[in-house]
Amino acid sequence: MLDTDVQTLTITAADHRTNLHRAGEGKPVALLHGSGAGVSAWANWRKVIGPLSESFSIVAPDIAGFGATELKPDTKYNIMLWVEHFVAILDELGIEKVSVVGNSFGGALGLMTAINHPDRIDRLVLLGTPCGHFPITDGLRAQGEFDGTMPSMRRAISYFPHDESIITEELIAARFDAATRDGALEAFRKLMPPPEGENPIVRGIPEKLLRKVGHKTLILHGREDRVVPYASALDMHQWVENSDLHSFGNCGHWVQIEREAEFLKLVKDFLGGDA
């Protein structure tokens, strides 16, 4: 599938002007992006939207405040607002139930939607998704410390893959342009403030909530992830009862990019299986 076969739409969801991409037919699948400077649905998923749309009806939104979706200066953004926004997107598109493929923050959003609106979620695929609590990683610290300069963008991106040779000048420039467009840095700082203190703790979705998730779940995690530690995947696998775990050696935080072929096969097999 060519990029031109992907529709880019603007809708209003939860009172936010929302940018999203659609492609394909079949079972609905939402691709939910991560956080980080310059992030968007297109930046996270552009290489896999086409292949996945051969089997599924794909929707890949920019979540409120990220990418080209509106950020309201006086609104307090938190996980429950993002859940409300995601459910409103589904309502606007007439999607009653959807499977989620979520990267990092997007995985947490998928999980919290499953917890609060279980009837709206079919299956979950979680990539590099944080849970429990852990000391901040160098990779997360670098995202929070992005200051709008090219050196800090290079540093922030460098932590995502295990093999940094996959980071191209084109990728760096695209993320930098998105992160520094008018108002973007102020918006990012509101959504992801710099870490405070010498040893801050990252708090993901806690065990007691994850044990409420009954949906079939596939956890995908790179063993060398320097953003969300691999131990999070092991914890999540223990706490989400109906889960399977696939780990990737010599792989960092970008499973869908670093191990694209295996990612696509695992996701297609898992989401295409019998309920």
Tab-separated table of C-alpha atoms in Angstrom:
chain	number	residue	atom	x	y	z
A	1	MET	CA	0.000	0.000	0.000
A	2	LEU	CA	1.226	3.482	-0.884
A	3	ASP	CA	1.103	6.407	1.534
A	4	THR	CA	-1.507	7.902	-0.804
A	5	ASP	CA	-3.868	5.027	0.072
A	6	VAL	CA	-3.970	6.242	3.687
A	7	GLN	CA	-6.652	8.835	4.386
A	8	THR	CA	-5.791	11.725	6.699
A	9	LEU	CA	-8.897	13.151	8.352
A	10	THR	CA	-9.823	15.858	10.828
A	11	ILE	CA	-12.713	15.190	13.202
A	12	THR	CA	-13.904	16.686	16.482
A	13	ALA	CA	-13.690	14.333	19.461
A	14	ALA	CA	-14.136	15.337	23.119
A	15	ASP	CA	-14.119	18.955	21.956
A	16	HIS	CA	-10.649	18.551	20.392
A	17	ARG	CA	-9.886	19.074	16.719
A	18	THR	CA	-8.343	15.676	16.047
A	19	ASN	CA	-5.997	14.482	13.320
A	20	LEU	CA	-6.098	10.799	12.350
A	21	HIS	CA	-5.198	8.355	9.594
A	22	ARG	CA	-7.436	5.578	8.201
A	23	ALA	CA	-6.770	2.689	5.853
A	24	GLY	CA	-8.059	-0.764	4.985
A	25	GLU	CA	-11.137	-2.839	5.713
A	26	GLY	CA	-12.022	-5.606	8.144
A	27	LYS	CA	-11.802	-5.844	11.927
A	28	PRO	CA	-11.125	-2.375	13.405
A	29	VAL	CA	-7.674	-1.871	14.908
A	30	ALA	CA	-6.450	1.349	16.549
A	31	LEU	CA	-2.745	2.171	16.508
A	32	LEU	CA	-1.932	4.368	19.521
A	33	HIS	CA	1.374	6.260	19.480
A	34	GLY	CA	3.838	6.829	22.293
A	35	SER	CA	4.949	10.102	23.857
A	36	GLY	CA	8.188	11.983	23.281
A	37	ALA	CA	9.246	15.106	21.411
A	38	GLY	CA	7.945	15.251	17.854
A	39	VAL	CA	5.783	12.159	18.243
A	40	SER	CA	2.669	11.556	16.156
A	41	ALA	CA	0.678	8.628	14.860
A	42	TRP	CA	2.381	8.953	11.479
A	43	ALA	CA	5.883	9.057	13.023
A	44	ASN	CA	5.201	5.880	15.028
A	45	TRP	CA	3.238	3.833	12.514
A	46	ARG	CA	3.807	4.985	8.921
A	47	LYS	CA	5.846	1.874	8.002
A	48	VAL	CA	3.255	-0.608	9.279
A	49	ILE	CA	-0.088	1.073	8.507
A	50	GLY	CA	-0.020	-0.251	4.946
A	51	PRO	CA	0.813	-3.894	5.752
A	52	LEU	CA	-1.693	-3.996	8.635
A	53	SER	CA	-4.417	-2.411	6.503
A	54	GLU	CA	-4.239	-5.417	4.171
A	55	SER	CA	-5.958	-7.393	6.950
A	56	PHE	CA	-7.693	-4.820	9.158
A	57	SER	CA	-9.483	-1.480	9.193
A	58	ILE	CA	-6.816	0.779	10.695
A	59	VAL	CA	-7.329	4.041	12.578
A	60	ALA	CA	-4.241	5.850	13.861
A	61	PRO	CA	-5.103	9.058	15.743
A	62	ASP	CA	-2.959	11.812	17.183
A	63	ILE	CA	-4.082	11.793	20.823
A	64	ALA	CA	-5.140	15.113	22.391
A	65	GLY	CA	-2.185	17.480	22.624
A	66	PHE	CA	0.120	15.379	20.451
A	67	GLY	CA	0.967	15.575	16.775
A	68	ALA	CA	-1.477	17.706	14.794
A	69	THR	CA	-4.344	17.290	17.280
A	70	GLU	CA	-5.426	20.326	19.265
A	71	LEU	CA	-3.975	21.130	22.669
A	72	LYS	CA	-6.095	23.473	24.787
A	73	PRO	CA	-4.026	25.875	26.915
A	74	ASP	CA	-6.360	25.761	29.914
A	75	THR	CA	-7.027	22.012	29.947
A	76	LYS	CA	-5.359	19.644	32.414
A	77	TYR	CA	-4.165	16.598	30.506
A	78	ASN	CA	-4.060	13.204	32.200
A	79	ILE	CA	-4.761	9.578	31.375
A	80	MET	CA	-8.507	9.841	32.016
A	81	LEU	CA	-8.851	12.776	29.619
A	82	TRP	CA	-6.932	10.801	27.000
A	83	VAL	CA	-9.239	7.803	27.556
A	84	GLU	CA	-12.245	10.096	27.099
A	85	HIS	CA	-10.712	11.474	23.902
A	86	PHE	CA	-9.966	8.013	22.495
A	87	VAL	CA	-13.486	6.735	23.225
A	88	ALA	CA	-14.910	9.891	21.622
A	89	ILE	CA	-12.848	9.154	18.494
A	90	LEU	CA	-14.369	5.674	18.339
A	91	ASP	CA	-17.852	7.169	18.786
A	92	GLU	CA	-17.314	9.724	16.020
A	93	LEU	CA	-16.123	7.009	13.646
A	94	GLY	CA	-18.961	4.642	14.573
A	95	ILE	CA	-16.585	1.966	15.921
A	96	GLU	CA	-18.299	-0.045	18.647
A	97	LYS	CA	-15.369	-2.307	19.585
A	98	VAL	CA	-11.711	-2.098	18.581
A	99	SER	CA	-8.458	-3.926	19.129
A	100	VAL	CA	-5.558	-1.715	20.201
A	101	VAL	CA	-1.904	-1.824	19.218
A	102	GLY	CA	-0.286	0.615	21.635
A	103	ASN	CA	3.321	1.804	21.785
A	104	SER	CA	4.539	2.845	25.259
A	105	PHE	CA	2.145	5.650	26.330
A	106	GLY	CA	-0.293	4.312	23.711
A	107	GLY	CA	-0.230	0.911	25.386
A	108	ALA	CA	-1.052	2.508	28.735
A	109	LEU	CA	-3.919	4.363	27.063
A	110	GLY	CA	-5.220	1.115	25.597
A	111	LEU	CA	-5.021	-0.590	28.984
A	112	MET	CA	-6.844	2.200	30.802
A	113	THR	CA	-9.544	2.190	28.127
A	114	ALA	CA	-9.937	-1.567	28.604
A	115	ILE	CA	-10.216	-1.084	32.379
A	116	ASN	CA	-12.742	1.764	32.223
A	117	HIS	CA	-14.651	0.767	29.058
A	118	PRO	CA	-14.133	-2.999	28.764
A	119	ASP	CA	-16.903	-3.450	26.188
A	120	ARG	CA	-15.166	-1.107	23.752
A	121	ILE	CA	-11.923	-3.124	23.539
A	122	ASP	CA	-11.465	-6.472	21.805
A	123	ARG	CA	-7.765	-7.390	22.121
A	124	LEU	CA	-4.615	-5.568	23.225
A	125	VAL	CA	-1.099	-5.549	21.779
A	126	LEU	CA	1.275	-3.651	24.064
A	127	LEU	CA	4.736	-2.509	22.932
A	128	GLY	CA	7.214	-1.214	25.496
A	129	THR	CA	4.407	-0.268	27.860
A	130	PRO	CA	5.241	0.927	31.400
A	131	CYS	CA	3.594	-0.565	34.456
A	132	GLY	CA	4.164	-0.599	38.180
A	133	HIS	CA	6.930	1.783	39.223
A	134	PHE	CA	10.628	1.996	38.431
A	135	PRO	CA	13.476	4.543	38.641
A	136	ILE	CA	13.487	6.876	35.663
A	137	THR	CA	15.559	5.538	32.789
A	138	ASP	CA	18.111	7.552	30.853
A	139	GLY	CA	15.814	7.267	27.843
A	140	LEU	CA	12.817	8.787	29.613
A	141	ARG	CA	14.958	11.467	31.192
A	142	ALA	CA	16.228	12.481	27.752
A	143	GLN	CA	12.650	12.901	26.504
A	144	GLY	CA	11.724	15.162	29.409
A	145	GLU	CA	14.904	17.196	28.964
A	146	PHE	CA	14.276	17.998	25.289
A	147	ASP	CA	14.823	21.759	25.054
A	148	GLY	CA	14.004	22.557	21.446
A	149	THR	CA	17.561	22.222	20.123
A	150	MET	CA	18.842	19.779	17.535
A	151	PRO	CA	21.460	18.247	19.889
A	152	SER	CA	18.788	17.458	22.487
A	153	MET	CA	16.580	15.916	19.758
A	154	ARG	CA	19.446	13.699	18.602
A	155	ARG	CA	20.025	12.631	22.195
A	156	ALA	CA	16.337	11.927	22.850
A	157	ILE	CA	15.944	9.797	19.719
A	158	SER	CA	19.206	7.933	20.309
A	159	TYR	CA	17.663	5.999	23.199
A	160	PHE	CA	14.768	4.503	21.243
A	161	PRO	CA	16.467	1.804	19.131
A	162	HIS	CA	19.090	-0.720	20.208
A	163	ASP	CA	21.002	-0.230	16.949
A	164	GLU	CA	21.328	3.525	16.527
A	165	SER	CA	22.340	3.113	12.869
A	166	ILE	CA	18.628	2.904	11.963
A	167	ILE	CA	18.242	6.570	12.950
A	168	THR	CA	18.446	8.553	9.730
A	169	GLU	CA	18.997	12.269	9.238
A	170	GLU	CA	15.535	12.357	7.644
A	171	LEU	CA	13.975	10.876	10.803
A	172	ILE	CA	15.799	13.328	13.063
A	173	ALA	CA	14.789	16.284	10.882
A	174	ALA	CA	11.137	15.186	10.740
A	175	ARG	CA	10.891	14.756	14.505
A	176	PHE	CA	12.718	18.032	15.099
A	177	ASP	CA	10.449	19.958	12.714
A	178	ALA	CA	7.343	18.525	14.396
A	179	ALA	CA	8.696	19.236	17.882
A	180	THR	CA	9.598	22.845	17.141
A	181	ARG	CA	6.673	24.062	15.031
A	182	ASP	CA	4.770	27.042	16.450
A	183	GLY	CA	3.587	26.216	19.966
A	184	ALA	CA	4.831	22.616	19.858
A	185	LEU	CA	7.563	22.917	22.483
A	186	GLU	CA	5.212	24.648	24.927
A	187	ALA	CA	2.621	21.940	24.312
A	188	PHE	CA	5.170	19.158	24.829
A	189	ARG	CA	6.433	20.726	28.046
A	190	LYS	CA	2.859	20.788	29.362
A	191	LEU	CA	2.330	17.127	28.477
A	192	MET	CA	5.759	15.887	29.561
A	193	PRO	CA	7.422	18.165	32.137
A	194	PRO	CA	11.145	17.739	32.879
A	195	PRO	CA	11.929	15.155	35.596
A	196	GLU	CA	12.359	16.597	39.080
A	197	GLY	CA	14.851	15.506	41.700
A	198	GLU	CA	17.911	13.283	41.419
A	199	ASN	CA	16.164	9.912	41.293
A	200	PRO	CA	12.522	10.355	40.263
A	201	ILE	CA	10.241	7.337	40.099
A	202	VAL	CA	8.148	6.552	37.024
A	203	ARG	CA	4.673	5.356	37.963
A	204	GLY	CA	2.882	3.302	35.342
A	205	ILE	CA	-0.423	1.459	35.652
A	206	PRO	CA	-0.364	-0.339	39.016
A	207	GLU	CA	-0.740	-4.057	39.612
A	208	LYS	CA	-4.211	-3.786	41.185
A	209	LEU	CA	-5.617	-2.239	37.992
A	210	LEU	CA	-3.787	-4.556	35.612
A	211	ARG	CA	-5.268	-7.554	37.418
A	212	LYS	CA	-8.699	-6.271	36.313
A	213	VAL	CA	-7.809	-6.628	32.624
A	214	GLY	CA	-9.507	-9.724	31.220
A	215	HIS	CA	-8.893	-9.061	27.520
A	216	LYS	CA	-6.614	-11.266	25.461
A	217	THR	CA	-3.303	-9.413	25.483
A	218	LEU	CA	-0.034	-9.760	23.592
A	219	ILE	CA	2.963	-8.070	25.230
A	220	LEU	CA	5.885	-7.232	22.922
A	221	HIS	CA	9.089	-5.827	24.437
A	222	GLY	CA	12.697	-5.344	23.414
A	223	ARG	CA	15.189	-6.860	25.829
A	224	GLU	CA	17.509	-3.866	25.400
A	225	ASP	CA	14.787	-1.229	25.839
A	226	ARG	CA	16.434	1.858	27.406
A	227	VAL	CA	13.193	3.819	27.737
A	228	VAL	CA	10.856	1.375	29.506
A	229	PRO	CA	12.831	-1.449	31.151
A	230	TYR	CA	12.259	-5.032	30.078
A	231	ALA	CA	11.328	-5.882	33.679
A	232	SER	CA	8.063	-3.980	33.103
A	233	ALA	CA	7.056	-6.558	30.504
A	234	LEU	CA	7.705	-9.393	32.964
A	235	ASP	CA	5.610	-7.662	35.630
A	236	MET	CA	2.785	-6.980	33.191
A	237	HIS	CA	2.791	-10.603	32.043
A	238	GLN	CA	2.417	-11.693	35.679
A	239	TRP	CA	-0.411	-9.256	36.380
A	240	VAL	CA	-2.507	-9.409	33.183
A	241	GLU	CA	-4.089	-12.830	33.487
A	242	ASN	CA	-4.937	-13.469	29.837
A	243	SER	CA	-1.584	-12.363	28.415
A	244	ASP	CA	1.211	-13.785	26.286
A	245	LEU	CA	4.707	-12.283	26.188
A	246	HIS	CA	7.110	-12.180	23.239
A	247	SER	CA	10.536	-10.683	23.905
A	248	PHE	CA	12.989	-9.544	21.241
A	249	GLY	CA	16.743	-9.793	21.730
A	250	ASN	CA	19.008	-7.039	20.397
A	251	CYS	CA	15.963	-4.747	20.265
A	252	GLY	CA	15.105	-1.500	21.994
A	253	HIS	CA	11.916	0.530	22.393
A	254	TRP	CA	10.875	0.590	18.717
A	255	VAL	CA	9.790	-3.030	18.199
A	256	GLN	CA	7.566	-2.081	15.249
A	257	ILE	CA	10.540	-0.487	13.475
A	258	GLU	CA	13.481	-2.606	14.642
A	259	ARG	CA	11.728	-5.957	14.129
A	260	GLU	CA	9.101	-4.958	11.588
A	261	ALA	CA	8.559	-8.316	9.838
A	262	GLU	CA	8.216	-10.280	13.086
A	263	PHE	CA	6.023	-7.563	14.581
A	264	LEU	CA	3.637	-7.704	11.628
A	265	LYS	CA	3.375	-11.505	11.683
A	266	LEU	CA	2.768	-11.659	15.435
A	267	VAL	CA	0.166	-8.901	15.359
A	268	LYS	CA	-1.700	-10.257	12.333
A	269	ASP	CA	-1.791	-13.772	13.801
A	270	PHE	CA	-2.906	-12.549	17.225
A	271	LEU	CA	-5.584	-10.117	16.074
A	272	GLY	CA	-6.855	-12.387	13.354
A	273	GLY	CA	-7.389	-15.360	15.648
A	274	ASP	CA	-10.705	-16.632	16.937
A	275	ALA	CA	-12.242	-14.690	19.810
